[in-house]
């Protein structure tokens, strides 16, 4: 459907809403996916935190502590990331990641 972020950015929001409908919360999911895509395409480098952009941060609409932790742990593999959430699976993964020998 969207092989590149720029394809997604030009997608009709109604078409996207229908595509993600089965996931539930389709209005919020479309808004979040659009915000992530916009950030990916417009920022010089991609990052994520909980500080609003107008205050110098990299907050993306709809992205909370779980999303930020997931990005830095699962996508970036950052063993030193200071956890923001305490969800068991994310905490377990960080423990596992810290035991890995690669860098």
Short mmCIF file of C-alpha atoms in Angstrom, two decimals:
data_model
loop_
_atom_site.label_atom_id
_atom_site.label_comp_id
_atom_site.label_asym_id
_atom_site.label_seq_id
_atom_site.Cartn_x
_atom_site.Cartn_y
_atom_site.Cartn_z
CA UNK A 1 0.00 0.00 0.00
CA UNK A 2 2.76 2.44 0.95
CA UNK A 3 6.28 1.22 0.19
CA UNK A 4 7.80 4.60 1.17
CA UNK A 5 6.93 7.17 3.87
CA UNK A 6 6.30 9.76 1.16
CA UNK A 7 3.63 7.45 -0.33
CA UNK A 8 1.96 7.25 3.07
CA UNK A 9 2.12 11.02 3.53
CA UNK A 10 0.11 11.55 0.35
CA UNK A 11 -2.46 8.85 1.19
CA UNK A 12 -6.10 9.85 1.56
CA UNK A 13 -6.88 9.79 5.33
CA UNK A 14 -10.26 8.15 4.67
CA UNK A 15 -8.61 5.28 2.79
CA UNK A 16 -6.16 4.81 5.64
CA UNK A 17 -8.96 4.91 8.22
CA UNK A 18 -10.75 2.09 6.40
CA UNK A 19 -7.51 0.09 6.21
CA UNK A 20 -6.80 0.28 9.96
CA UNK A 21 -10.46 -0.04 11.00
CA UNK A 22 -10.04 -3.65 12.19
CA UNK A 23 -7.43 -2.48 14.73
CA UNK A 24 -9.94 -0.23 16.46
CA UNK A 25 -9.40 3.41 17.46
CA UNK A 26 -8.99 4.16 13.76
CA UNK A 27 -9.25 7.95 14.06
CA UNK A 28 -6.48 8.10 16.67
CA UNK A 29 -4.35 5.52 14.84
CA UNK A 30 -4.56 7.49 11.58
CA UNK A 31 -3.61 10.67 13.41
CA UNK A 32 -0.66 8.92 15.12
CA UNK A 33 0.55 7.24 11.91
CA UNK A 34 0.33 10.56 10.08
CA UNK A 35 2.29 12.33 12.84
CA UNK A 36 5.05 9.69 12.79
CA UNK A 37 5.28 9.86 8.99
CA UNK A 38 5.42 13.65 9.03
CA UNK A 39 8.18 13.61 11.67
CA UNK A 40 10.14 11.00 9.70
CA UNK A 41 9.95 13.06 6.51
CA UNK A 42 10.48 16.54 7.93
CA UNK A 43 12.98 16.24 10.78
CA UNK A 44 16.68 16.29 10.02
CA UNK A 45 17.11 13.14 12.10
CA UNK A 46 14.43 10.99 13.66
CA UNK A 47 14.11 10.77 17.41
CA UNK A 48 11.34 10.51 19.94
CA UNK A 49 10.68 11.74 23.47
CA UNK A 50 7.85 13.14 25.59
CA UNK A 51 8.81 16.83 25.32
CA UNK A 52 6.58 18.86 22.94
CA UNK A 53 8.30 20.19 19.81
CA UNK A 54 7.44 23.77 20.75
CA UNK A 55 9.59 23.26 23.87
CA UNK A 56 12.50 21.83 21.89
CA UNK A 57 11.53 18.17 22.14
CA UNK A 58 10.68 15.40 19.71
CA UNK A 59 7.17 14.46 20.91
CA UNK A 60 4.91 12.89 18.32
CA UNK A 61 1.14 13.01 18.73
CA UNK A 62 -0.15 9.79 20.27
CA UNK A 63 3.29 8.53 21.32
CA UNK A 64 3.56 7.97 25.06
CA UNK A 65 6.14 6.35 27.33
CA UNK A 66 5.56 2.84 25.92
CA UNK A 67 6.13 4.05 22.35
CA UNK A 68 9.26 5.99 23.29
CA UNK A 69 10.71 3.02 25.22
CA UNK A 70 9.81 0.66 22.37
CA UNK A 71 11.56 2.86 19.82
CA UNK A 72 14.81 3.10 21.76
CA UNK A 73 14.88 -0.51 22.94
CA UNK A 74 13.36 -2.51 20.05
CA UNK A 75 14.29 -0.33 17.07
CA UNK A 76 17.56 1.25 18.23
CA UNK A 77 18.77 -1.51 20.58
CA UNK A 78 19.89 1.08 23.14
CA UNK A 79 20.97 -0.93 26.20
CA UNK A 80 21.53 2.25 28.23
CA UNK A 81 18.06 3.71 27.59
CA UNK A 82 16.46 5.00 30.82
CA UNK A 83 13.00 3.41 30.92
CA UNK A 84 9.94 5.67 31.01
CA UNK A 85 7.33 2.94 31.47
CA UNK A 86 7.18 -0.16 33.64
CA UNK A 87 5.34 -2.57 31.34
CA UNK A 88 6.61 -6.07 32.18
CA UNK A 89 7.44 -7.17 28.63
CA UNK A 90 9.40 -4.00 27.90
CA UNK A 91 11.28 -4.24 31.21
CA UNK A 92 12.05 -7.93 30.49
CA UNK A 93 13.33 -7.08 27.01
CA UNK A 94 15.64 -4.38 28.35
CA UNK A 95 17.07 -6.91 30.83
CA UNK A 96 17.61 -9.39 28.02
CA UNK A 97 19.13 -6.72 25.77
CA UNK A 98 21.63 -5.67 28.45
CA UNK A 99 22.90 -9.27 28.64
CA UNK A 100 23.68 -9.41 24.91
CA UNK A 101 27.35 -9.21 23.95
CA UNK A 102 27.01 -7.20 20.74
CA UNK A 103 27.22 -3.42 20.37
#
